């Protein structure tokens, strides 16, 4: 049974895990999750209780869950009124278990048992750190949520990203990387979900030093304030520069086309399809570029879990 590792955060990891869970009889699935989320309900629980941010962990646990749809909906449930308005049940549950067990790690493991997950979910670090970004005008933005939803001029390019204070890798994360047969990076917000994992000391070294096949799943759309000016090759350049990942074997890019109506809606938010040039990607050292229609095209433009999983399986084999 091959060990398949996913590194990321946010809805990107949730989507990929959801698709790959169908192959859990062939692969051992492990998700390494960013611990820099500072926004919304997650950020408030982190500040008030001193816990690791639970939101991205919760999403990955639900994605891997074999429990009933009702239980999975419960862990994704967000209160819409009263004193709990905006609070997520799963986040509260993880916070309570952390208090009961005295350990964020143990809370994640116990929640995984309750949800009957097919795989493991591992925080990239156990340190309490914040993500910071230096912009081209020299200003520094503190906190993942302030980068993710910019209050500054979104036209300014990000020139540097770093953690404050510095963080060391969770030993379990390093061990999972070194024992992986294939590592999937992304999809997800480049500067706030993907790269933060590789700012943790020991993670990029482990990834590029291990024998695993490395696969990067490129985003479908640009994001205003982060990647509104980036092509697929520039995403890869950012991974090389900021994440120190210079060892990508495969890059999966989308060649499907959203409807004209959807594109018009996204354009209102300054979001556009990520363009790609196969030749440029090969010139960056990528060994294989996979062009495939990997998107859903309904109300939102999102990766299709089943299509992405199928492409990954074609790359790594059974």
mmCIF file with all atom_site columns, N, CA and C in Angstrom, residues 231-234 236-237 276-287 289:
data_model
loop_
_atom_site.group_PDB
_atom_site.id
_atom_site.type_symbol
_atom_site.label_atom_id
_atom_site.label_alt_id
_atom_site.label_comp_id
_atom_site.label_asym_id
_atom_site.label_entity_id
_atom_site.label_seq_id
_atom_site.pdbx_PDB_ins_code
_atom_site.Cartn_x
_atom_site.Cartn_y
_atom_site.Cartn_z
_atom_site.occupancy
_atom_site.B_iso_or_equiv
_atom_site.pdbx_formal_charge
_atom_site.auth_seq_id
_atom_site.auth_comp_id
_atom_site.auth_asym_id
_atom_site.auth_atom_id
_atom_site.pdbx_PDB_model_num
ATOM 1  N N  . UNK A 1 231 ? 0.880  33.504 -13.630 1.00 0.00 ? 231 UNK A N  1
ATOM 2  C CA . UNK A 1 231 ? 0.577  32.352 -14.481 1.00 0.00 ? 231 UNK A CA 1
ATOM 3  C C  . UNK A 1 231 ? 0.965  31.086 -13.718 1.00 0.00 ? 231 UNK A C  1
ATOM 4  N N  . UNK A 1 232 ? 0.735  29.917 -14.313 1.00 0.00 ? 232 UNK A N  1
ATOM 5  C CA . UNK A 1 232 ? 1.104  28.659 -13.659 1.00 0.00 ? 232 UNK A CA 1
ATOM 6  C C  . UNK A 1 232 ? 2.608  28.590 -13.406 1.00 0.00 ? 232 UNK A C  1
ATOM 7  N N  . UNK A 1 233 ? 3.398  29.007 -14.386 1.00 0.00 ? 233 UNK A N  1
ATOM 8  C CA . UNK A 1 233 ? 4.851  28.967 -14.204 1.00 0.00 ? 233 UNK A CA 1
ATOM 9  C C  . UNK A 1 233 ? 5.290  29.923 -13.102 1.00 0.00 ? 233 UNK A C  1
ATOM 10 N N  . UNK A 1 234 ? 4.574  31.038 -12.945 1.00 0.00 ? 234 UNK A N  1
ATOM 11 C CA . UNK A 1 234 ? 4.918  31.977 -11.872 1.00 0.00 ? 234 UNK A CA 1
ATOM 12 C C  . UNK A 1 234 ? 4.495  31.438 -10.507 1.00 0.00 ? 234 UNK A C  1
ATOM 13 N N  . UNK A 1 236 ? 4.830  28.279 -9.825  1.00 0.00 ? 236 UNK A N  1
ATOM 14 C CA . UNK A 1 236 ? 5.959  27.380 -9.567  1.00 0.00 ? 236 UNK A CA 1
ATOM 15 C C  . UNK A 1 236 ? 7.192  28.173 -9.134  1.00 0.00 ? 236 UNK A C  1
ATOM 16 N N  . UNK A 1 237 ? 7.426  29.322 -9.764  1.00 0.00 ? 237 UNK A N  1
ATOM 17 C CA . UNK A 1 237 ? 8.550  30.176 -9.366  1.00 0.00 ? 237 UNK A CA 1
ATOM 18 C C  . UNK A 1 237 ? 8.405  30.634 -7.918  1.00 0.00 ? 237 UNK A C  1
ATOM 19 N N  . UNK A 1 276 ? -1.268 29.134 -18.574 1.00 0.00 ? 276 UNK A N  1
ATOM 20 C CA . UNK A 1 276 ? -0.062 28.312 -18.459 1.00 0.00 ? 276 UNK A CA 1
ATOM 21 C C  . UNK A 1 276 ? 0.621  28.174 -19.812 1.00 0.00 ? 276 UNK A C  1
ATOM 22 N N  . UNK A 1 277 ? 1.943  28.001 -19.743 1.00 0.00 ? 277 UNK A N  1
ATOM 23 C CA . UNK A 1 277 ? 2.768  27.758 -20.914 1.00 0.00 ? 277 UNK A CA 1
ATOM 24 C C  . UNK A 1 277 ? 3.583  26.511 -20.611 1.00 0.00 ? 277 UNK A C  1
ATOM 25 N N  . UNK A 1 278 ? 3.293  25.433 -21.316 1.00 0.00 ? 278 UNK A N  1
ATOM 26 C CA . UNK A 1 278 ? 3.937  24.145 -21.033 1.00 0.00 ? 278 UNK A CA 1
ATOM 27 C C  . UNK A 1 278 ? 5.457  24.249 -21.144 1.00 0.00 ? 278 UNK A C  1
ATOM 28 N N  . UNK A 1 279 ? 5.937  24.940 -22.161 1.00 0.00 ? 279 UNK A N  1
ATOM 29 C CA . UNK A 1 279 ? 7.381  25.075 -22.366 1.00 0.00 ? 279 UNK A CA 1
ATOM 30 C C  . UNK A 1 279 ? 8.044  25.750 -21.172 1.00 0.00 ? 279 UNK A C  1
ATOM 31 N N  . UNK A 1 280 ? 7.423  26.819 -20.675 1.00 0.00 ? 280 UNK A N  1
ATOM 32 C CA . UNK A 1 280 ? 7.979  27.534 -19.517 1.00 0.00 ? 280 UNK A CA 1
ATOM 33 C C  . UNK A 1 280 ? 8.065  26.628 -18.295 1.00 0.00 ? 280 UNK A C  1
ATOM 34 N N  . UNK A 1 281 ? 7.052  25.809 -18.084 1.00 0.00 ? 281 UNK A N  1
ATOM 35 C CA . UNK A 1 281 ? 7.047  24.902 -16.935 1.00 0.00 ? 281 UNK A CA 1
ATOM 36 C C  . UNK A 1 281 ? 8.178  23.887 -17.044 1.00 0.00 ? 281 UNK A C  1
ATOM 37 N N  . UNK A 1 282 ? 8.403  23.361 -18.237 1.00 0.00 ? 282 UNK A N  1
ATOM 38 C CA . UNK A 1 282 ? 9.516  22.418 -18.421 1.00 0.00 ? 282 UNK A CA 1
ATOM 39 C C  . UNK A 1 282 ? 10.860 23.112 -18.209 1.00 0.00 ? 282 UNK A C  1
ATOM 40 N N  . UNK A 1 283 ? 10.955 24.358 -18.630 1.00 0.00 ? 283 UNK A N  1
ATOM 41 C CA . UNK A 1 283 ? 12.204 25.115 -18.447 1.00 0.00 ? 283 UNK A CA 1
ATOM 42 C C  . UNK A 1 283 ? 12.509 25.358 -16.974 1.00 0.00 ? 283 UNK A C  1
ATOM 43 N N  . UNK A 1 284 ? 11.471 25.301 -16.133 1.00 0.00 ? 284 UNK A N  1
ATOM 44 C CA . UNK A 1 284 ? 11.658 25.472 -14.688 1.00 0.00 ? 284 UNK A CA 1
ATOM 45 C C  . UNK A 1 284 ? 12.072 24.174 -14.003 1.00 0.00 ? 284 UNK A C  1
ATOM 46 N N  . UNK A 1 285 ? 12.218 23.110 -14.778 1.00 0.00 ? 285 UNK A N  1
ATOM 47 C CA . UNK A 1 285 ? 12.679 21.849 -14.212 1.00 0.00 ? 285 UNK A CA 1
ATOM 48 C C  . UNK A 1 285 ? 11.593 20.840 -13.926 1.00 0.00 ? 285 UNK A C  1
ATOM 49 N N  . UNK A 1 286 ? 10.347 21.190 -14.236 1.00 0.00 ? 286 UNK A N  1
ATOM 50 C CA . UNK A 1 286 ? 9.251  20.232 -14.052 1.00 0.00 ? 286 UNK A CA 1
ATOM 51 C C  . UNK A 1 286 ? 9.442  19.085 -15.042 1.00 0.00 ? 286 UNK A C  1
ATOM 52 N N  . UNK A 1 287 ? 9.307  17.857 -14.554 1.00 0.00 ? 287 UNK A N  1
ATOM 53 C CA . UNK A 1 287 ? 9.554  16.694 -15.412 1.00 0.00 ? 287 UNK A CA 1
ATOM 54 C C  . UNK A 1 287 ? 8.367  16.360 -16.313 1.00 0.00 ? 287 UNK A C  1
ATOM 55 N N  . UNK A 1 289 ? 4.252  17.819 -17.358 1.00 0.00 ? 289 UNK A N  1
ATOM 56 C CA . UNK A 1 289 ? 3.105  18.721 -17.229 1.00 0.00 ? 289 UNK A CA 1
ATOM 57 C C  . UNK A 1 289 ? 1.867  17.974 -17.709 1.00 0.00 ? 289 UNK A C  1
#
